[in-house]
Amino acid sequence: MRLRKLVAAAVPLPALLGLAVAVPAAAAPEPLVTLVDNAAPLAGSVRTGDLAADRPITAALSLKLHDRQALEKFLADVQNPDSPQYHRFLTPAQFAERFGPTQADVDRAVSFLGKAGATGIEVSGNRQAITFTGSAAQLESAFRTRIGTYHDRTSGRDFFANDAAPVVPAGVSDVVSGVVGLDNHAVRRHSSQAAAKPNVVKAVTPPVLKTAYGTSGLAATGSGVKVGFVEFDGYQKANISKYDSTYGLSAGSVTTVPVSGANYDSSPGDGQIEVELDIEVVHALAAAASDYVYEAPNTSAGELAMYQKIASDHTVNVVSISWGACESAEGSSAAKSVSNAIATGTAEGISYFAAAGDDGTTDCYRQTGSTAKAVDFPASSPNVTGVGGTQLTVTSSNAYSSEKAWNDGANGSTGGGISTVFTAPSWQSSQSTTYRKVPDVSADAASGSGYYIYTAGSWETVWGTSGAAPLWAAFATLQNQVHGGGLGNLNPKFYSIGNGSSYATGFHDVTTGNNTLHGTTGFTAGTKYDQVTGWGSFKGTGLSGLIG
């Protein structure tokens, strides 16, 4: 009896009946996929060791947009006056429905992070990014790469980075385009600097800017328009109020929007001069606008979270950007992830303006010491208007006299060149280029004609394309009021005007100067478009009449 029981337990019933049985094979492991755009920028660096296993790292997954081809067509049609879609911008909900990741996509990515032991998982409002925290050991295991400590031999900077491109299961790679934050190599920087008083020929103030750039003839003040500022530091409202009261500006509200827990206003750092420059320059032309100062951690994950919040909130109409990194330091994955967020905002009618950088064609110089040609991001994103710099000269009555390309040698020069990440958009085809060129436009940025602002309790004269970008953002703010709504990516309009017979009505053509710097030959300004000053600076009333 006992033997019978053993036999019965050992042999499945179908076998006793003489039936063939298929025994299930062990499940094959899910294929792995390398996220090819996510290799850390390690050129010129030496590995010095392993990052401590318990070191916490905050990173983010960027999720893929759906139907990218249809999105690109929509972005073209929404700026084409001959299209039925012209200026019919989407709401965040409409964008999410047509192009955004689905909740199922999010669930799959969140499940992957949960299994990896990640904490603090936070999904952006438009489901396009997921911020999370994990120890170095957890992230090494999840993404199958070592994370080491590195030393940049050129700049002397120490940082951590993944040794190889991250790897994820195929089911995750279907929904995830990249992971940002496995390295802290990229630090967004501002370029505004306080000028020594003896070098200043004539500092620019609200009366100078309004007269020289021709906005004093516009009835618009910015009223009803909301301007966003991308910042990685804080400001003090008392300084903004001092500037406004000095020039009799009736300013709108200024509101801080914390991102990922960042709020620097109680104790601003070295970047305070940048934040206050940005706000005050916008006030110079469009004081009545309402300002929203987005403040985020100066990390790749913090940067992505900020741009995604701007798009998902859809509070602002115009965004001014004076912080950036050279493309190679930013990294392809981080740049493309942020650019997707900007494309989302553009589809919703938001206009973005970013400084083109202050190191000529060698944009990586301040970050890595490299004199190789490079451009600044996010100015190089196709849905951003990259703003270069000029030296402005005015008459005794503040009327426009002339401009030349900004090149102060050791004090910096306007950025410009060719992207290595983004292909040329259709509206830039007249420049015969495969990859995106910058800048698109320009405005005053030289130390000799610096911006006179009130910052950190004193008056300073500040220069850089960090002043030119908010000046163009201010002009776009006026245009939002004039034309009664969001305008989205204005580059197609600018290039259409530039290539047409009305160019001289809307732009000051800057034809002299170059952006050669740090021993690297740059570009030379010429008639109409060039990679030093773009199409030039705006003629306020003239360009206003051509936009719509």
Tab-separated table of C-alpha atoms in Angstrom, residues 35-308:
chain	number	residue	atom	x	y	z
A	35	LEU	CA	19.511	52.905	-24.200
A	36	VAL	CA	22.037	54.080	-26.771
A	37	ASP	CA	21.603	57.845	-26.255
A	38	ASN	CA	22.316	57.534	-22.556
A	39	ALA	CA	26.079	57.052	-22.425
A	40	ALA	CA	27.636	59.565	-20.042
A	41	PRO	CA	29.948	62.245	-21.533
A	42	LEU	CA	33.296	60.921	-20.272
A	43	ALA	CA	35.734	62.234	-22.897
A	44	GLY	CA	38.763	63.832	-21.278
A	45	SER	CA	37.947	62.295	-17.891
A	46	VAL	CA	39.663	59.628	-15.819
A	47	ARG	CA	37.870	57.139	-13.598
A	48	THR	CA	38.988	57.498	-9.975
A	49	GLY	CA	36.904	54.803	-8.264
A	50	ASP	CA	33.439	53.434	-7.554
A	51	LEU	CA	30.667	55.638	-6.247
A	52	ALA	CA	29.688	54.654	-2.706
A	53	ALA	CA	27.012	51.972	-2.904
A	54	ASP	CA	24.709	53.795	-0.482
A	55	ARG	CA	24.980	57.168	-2.225
A	56	PRO	CA	21.413	58.349	-2.974
A	57	ILE	CA	20.813	59.481	-6.560
A	58	THR	CA	17.737	61.246	-7.873
A	59	ALA	CA	17.150	60.454	-11.526
A	60	ALA	CA	14.257	60.392	-13.977
A	61	LEU	CA	12.839	58.225	-16.714
A	62	SER	CA	11.703	60.033	-19.842
A	63	LEU	CA	8.781	58.265	-21.501
A	64	LYS	CA	8.272	58.062	-25.234
A	65	LEU	CA	5.757	60.247	-27.004
A	66	HIS	CA	3.287	58.536	-29.306
A	67	ASP	CA	2.965	59.104	-33.070
A	68	ARG	CA	6.010	61.334	-33.365
A	69	GLN	CA	5.506	61.854	-37.083
A	70	ALA	CA	2.009	63.221	-36.512
A	71	LEU	CA	3.336	65.499	-33.773
A	72	GLU	CA	5.963	66.983	-36.087
A	73	LYS	CA	3.282	67.586	-38.706
A	74	PHE	CA	1.057	69.268	-36.123
A	75	LEU	CA	3.915	71.526	-34.973
A	76	ALA	CA	4.458	72.572	-38.594
A	77	ASP	CA	0.758	73.075	-39.345
A	78	VAL	CA	0.054	75.080	-36.183
A	79	GLN	CA	2.563	77.696	-37.413
A	80	ASN	CA	1.506	77.602	-41.068
A	81	PRO	CA	-0.901	80.464	-41.913
A	82	ASP	CA	-2.252	78.403	-44.827
A	83	SER	CA	-3.191	75.452	-42.619
A	84	PRO	CA	-6.607	74.985	-40.963
A	85	GLN	CA	-4.596	74.164	-37.819
A	86	TYR	CA	-2.910	77.600	-37.717
A	87	HIS	CA	-2.656	78.754	-34.089
A	88	ARG	CA	-5.176	76.128	-32.963
A	89	PHE	CA	-3.005	75.093	-30.046
A	90	LEU	CA	-3.748	72.107	-27.836
A	91	THR	CA	-4.640	71.960	-24.177
A	92	PRO	CA	-2.431	69.708	-22.007
A	93	ALA	CA	-5.277	67.166	-21.935
A	94	GLN	CA	-5.571	67.183	-25.726
A	95	PHE	CA	-1.814	66.763	-26.119
A	96	ALA	CA	-1.801	63.867	-23.671
A	97	GLU	CA	-4.654	62.203	-25.538
A	98	ARG	CA	-3.002	62.508	-28.960
A	99	PHE	CA	0.700	62.201	-28.275
A	100	GLY	CA	1.429	61.524	-24.619
A	101	PRO	CA	2.327	58.272	-22.876
A	102	THR	CA	-0.672	56.236	-21.737
A	103	GLN	CA	-1.379	55.297	-18.157
A	104	ALA	CA	-0.406	51.754	-19.098
A	105	ASP	CA	2.987	53.051	-20.230
A	106	VAL	CA	3.411	54.795	-16.898
A	107	ASP	CA	2.351	51.731	-14.947
A	108	ARG	CA	4.924	49.591	-16.729
A	109	ALA	CA	7.731	52.060	-15.980
A	110	VAL	CA	6.634	52.532	-12.365
A	111	SER	CA	6.519	48.754	-11.870
A	112	PHE	CA	10.088	48.487	-13.134
A	113	LEU	CA	11.233	51.183	-10.701
A	114	GLY	CA	9.357	49.603	-7.824
A	115	LYS	CA	11.027	46.255	-8.400
A	116	ALA	CA	14.376	48.056	-8.444
A	117	GLY	CA	13.700	49.440	-4.964
A	118	ALA	CA	13.328	53.065	-6.047
A	119	THR	CA	11.570	55.478	-3.706
A	120	GLY	CA	10.046	58.940	-4.032
A	121	ILE	CA	8.520	57.975	-7.376
A	122	GLU	CA	6.766	61.026	-8.845
A	123	VAL	CA	5.030	61.130	-12.230
A	124	SER	CA	4.866	64.460	-14.063
A	125	GLY	CA	1.447	65.962	-14.669
A	126	ASN	CA	1.561	65.039	-18.365
A	127	ARG	CA	2.913	61.501	-17.696
A	128	GLN	CA	6.051	62.179	-19.732
A	129	ALA	CA	8.629	61.891	-16.943
A	130	ILE	CA	8.997	59.888	-13.740
A	131	THR	CA	11.368	61.176	-11.069
A	132	PHE	CA	12.709	58.692	-8.520
A	133	THR	CA	15.484	58.127	-5.986
A	134	GLY	CA	17.637	55.077	-5.385
A	135	SER	CA	21.019	54.188	-3.995
A	136	ALA	CA	23.937	53.854	-6.388
A	137	ALA	CA	23.848	50.096	-5.846
A	138	GLN	CA	20.126	49.904	-6.654
A	139	LEU	CA	20.514	51.932	-9.847
A	140	GLU	CA	23.560	49.934	-10.912
A	141	SER	CA	21.500	46.769	-10.569
A	142	ALA	CA	18.414	48.205	-12.278
A	143	PHE	CA	20.266	49.621	-15.272
A	144	ARG	CA	23.095	47.046	-15.388
A	145	THR	CA	25.956	49.507	-15.346
A	146	ARG	CA	28.590	50.521	-12.848
A	147	ILE	CA	28.553	54.091	-11.550
A	148	GLY	CA	32.014	55.484	-10.968
A	149	THR	CA	33.665	58.656	-9.761
A	150	TYR	CA	35.500	60.650	-12.410
A	151	HIS	CA	37.918	63.554	-12.680
A	152	ASP	CA	37.838	65.906	-15.653
A	153	ARG	CA	41.482	66.555	-16.475
A	154	THR	CA	40.740	69.785	-18.320
A	155	SER	CA	38.381	71.560	-15.951
A	156	GLY	CA	39.562	69.842	-12.758
A	157	ARG	CA	35.967	69.006	-11.842
A	158	ASP	CA	35.019	65.779	-10.056
A	159	PHE	CA	31.726	64.057	-10.837
A	160	PHE	CA	30.029	60.667	-10.914
A	161	ALA	CA	28.735	58.890	-13.993
A	162	ASN	CA	27.567	55.564	-15.355
A	163	ASP	CA	30.496	53.725	-16.970
A	164	ALA	CA	28.378	52.444	-19.846
A	165	ALA	CA	25.001	53.110	-21.422
A	166	PRO	CA	22.166	51.781	-19.223
A	167	VAL	CA	20.336	48.587	-20.138
A	168	VAL	CA	16.662	47.852	-19.467
A	169	PRO	CA	14.270	44.972	-20.216
A	170	ALA	CA	12.691	45.129	-23.667
A	171	GLY	CA	9.252	45.671	-22.160
A	172	VAL	CA	10.518	48.809	-20.466
A	173	SER	CA	12.430	50.066	-23.514
A	174	ASP	CA	9.122	50.075	-25.426
A	175	VAL	CA	7.909	52.965	-23.270
A	176	VAL	CA	11.120	54.586	-21.954
A	177	SER	CA	13.227	56.791	-24.224
A	178	GLY	CA	15.943	57.497	-21.693
A	179	VAL	CA	17.108	57.823	-18.130
A	180	VAL	CA	18.646	61.076	-16.947
A	181	GLY	CA	20.557	61.638	-13.740
A	182	LEU	CA	22.855	58.598	-13.593
A	183	ASP	CA	25.617	61.199	-13.833
A	184	ASN	CA	26.046	64.684	-12.415
A	185	HIS	CA	28.438	65.829	-15.105
A	186	ALA	CA	26.145	68.521	-16.478
A	187	VAL	CA	25.508	71.583	-14.332
A	188	ARG	CA	23.343	74.255	-15.892
A	189	ARG	CA	25.165	77.580	-15.726
A	190	HIS	CA	24.228	81.197	-16.203
A	191	SER	CA	26.518	83.634	-17.951
A	192	SER	CA	25.509	87.019	-16.578
A	193	GLN	CA	28.422	88.942	-15.125
A	194	ALA	CA	28.712	92.326	-13.454
A	195	ALA	CA	30.723	94.705	-15.592
A	196	ALA	CA	33.473	96.921	-14.246
A	197	LYS	CA	32.135	100.466	-14.399
A	198	PRO	CA	35.043	101.911	-16.478
A	199	ASN	CA	34.268	99.516	-19.359
A	200	VAL	CA	30.679	100.664	-19.709
A	201	VAL	CA	30.058	103.000	-22.659
A	202	LYS	CA	26.355	103.401	-21.951
A	203	ALA	CA	24.374	101.034	-19.767
A	204	VAL	CA	20.889	100.224	-21.003
A	205	THR	CA	17.803	101.051	-18.934
A	206	PRO	CA	14.069	100.738	-19.691
A	207	PRO	CA	13.935	104.099	-21.520
A	208	VAL	CA	16.953	103.146	-23.643
A	209	LEU	CA	15.608	99.709	-24.521
A	210	LYS	CA	12.093	100.894	-25.351
A	211	THR	CA	13.352	103.685	-27.584
A	212	ALA	CA	16.228	101.883	-29.299
A	213	TYR	CA	14.270	98.720	-30.018
A	214	GLY	CA	11.086	100.527	-30.970
A	215	THR	CA	8.537	99.244	-28.469
A	216	SER	CA	7.602	102.638	-27.063
A	217	GLY	CA	5.157	102.987	-29.962
A	218	LEU	CA	3.246	99.882	-28.913
A	219	ALA	CA	0.247	100.310	-26.628
A	220	ALA	CA	0.912	96.886	-25.082
A	221	THR	CA	2.368	96.667	-21.576
A	222	GLY	CA	2.267	92.894	-21.075
A	223	SER	CA	-1.027	93.079	-19.189
A	224	GLY	CA	-2.851	89.754	-19.096
A	225	VAL	CA	0.187	87.769	-20.256
A	226	LYS	CA	2.065	85.311	-18.042
A	227	VAL	CA	5.829	84.895	-18.320
A	228	GLY	CA	7.760	81.911	-17.010
A	229	PHE	CA	11.419	81.942	-15.975
A	230	VAL	CA	13.641	78.853	-15.882
A	231	GLU	CA	15.870	79.291	-12.823
A	232	PHE	CA	18.226	77.258	-10.656
A	233	ASP	CA	18.596	79.894	-7.943
A	234	GLY	CA	16.468	82.443	-6.127
A	235	TYR	CA	15.747	86.175	-5.918
A	236	GLN	CA	14.526	88.807	-3.479
A	237	LYS	CA	11.334	90.654	-4.330
A	238	ALA	CA	12.686	93.822	-2.710
A	239	ASN	CA	15.304	94.096	-5.450
A	240	ILE	CA	12.694	93.741	-8.188
A	241	SER	CA	10.529	96.371	-6.492
A	242	LYS	CA	13.480	98.760	-6.277
A	243	TYR	CA	14.099	98.442	-10.020
A	244	ASP	CA	10.411	98.933	-10.836
A	245	SER	CA	9.974	101.973	-8.607
A	246	THR	CA	13.157	103.616	-9.897
A	247	TYR	CA	11.831	103.557	-13.460
A	248	GLY	CA	8.171	104.066	-12.641
A	249	LEU	CA	7.156	100.622	-13.866
A	250	SER	CA	3.695	99.357	-12.908
A	251	ALA	CA	4.589	95.717	-12.513
A	252	GLY	CA	2.411	92.644	-12.259
A	253	SER	CA	2.832	89.930	-9.649
A	254	VAL	CA	5.977	87.825	-9.214
A	255	THR	CA	5.339	84.269	-8.005
A	256	THR	CA	7.823	81.505	-7.220
A	257	VAL	CA	6.915	78.017	-8.452
A	258	PRO	CA	8.962	75.388	-6.575
A	259	VAL	CA	9.895	72.245	-8.534
A	260	SER	CA	10.944	69.017	-6.816
A	261	GLY	CA	11.024	70.847	-3.490
A	262	ALA	CA	13.455	73.576	-4.588
A	263	ASN	CA	12.959	77.156	-3.377
A	264	TYR	CA	16.051	79.336	-3.064
A	265	ASP	CA	14.422	82.665	-2.229
A	266	SER	CA	15.182	82.656	1.486
A	267	SER	CA	18.899	82.429	0.768
A	268	PRO	CA	19.785	83.027	-2.902
A	269	GLY	CA	23.212	81.920	-4.126
A	270	ASP	CA	25.592	83.170	-6.799
A	271	GLY	CA	22.844	82.845	-9.398
A	272	GLN	CA	20.730	85.550	-7.785
A	273	ILE	CA	22.146	88.072	-10.237
A	274	GLU	CA	20.810	85.951	-13.100
A	275	VAL	CA	17.305	85.545	-11.708
A	276	GLU	CA	16.946	89.251	-10.985
A	277	LEU	CA	18.427	90.195	-14.368
A	278	ASP	CA	15.864	88.010	-16.147
A	279	ILE	CA	12.881	89.428	-14.290
A	280	GLU	CA	13.990	93.059	-14.493
A	281	VAL	CA	14.781	92.921	-18.227
A	282	VAL	CA	11.297	91.574	-18.931
A	283	HIS	CA	9.908	94.384	-16.753
A	284	ALA	CA	11.852	96.912	-18.816
A	285	LEU	CA	9.535	96.292	-21.790
A	286	ALA	CA	6.545	94.379	-20.401
A	287	ALA	CA	6.269	95.203	-16.711
A	288	ALA	CA	2.538	94.554	-16.415
A	289	ALA	CA	2.885	90.840	-17.185
A	290	SER	CA	2.501	88.303	-14.387
A	291	ASP	CA	5.767	86.491	-13.650
A	292	TYR	CA	6.176	82.846	-12.631
A	293	VAL	CA	9.673	81.974	-11.463
A	294	TYR	CA	10.219	78.215	-11.691
A	295	GLU	CA	13.011	77.086	-9.364
A	296	ALA	CA	14.406	73.550	-9.583
A	297	PRO	CA	17.412	71.543	-8.363
A	298	ASN	CA	20.387	72.060	-10.685
A	299	THR	CA	20.433	68.428	-11.796
A	300	SER	CA	19.379	66.630	-14.956
A	301	ALA	CA	16.322	65.236	-13.160
A	302	GLY	CA	15.493	68.682	-11.739
A	303	GLU	CA	15.829	70.317	-15.136
A	304	LEU	CA	13.545	67.781	-16.811
A	305	ALA	CA	10.984	68.069	-14.021
A	306	MET	CA	10.895	71.854	-14.436
A	307	TYR	CA	10.301	71.819	-18.196
A	308	GLN	CA	7.668	69.124	-17.822
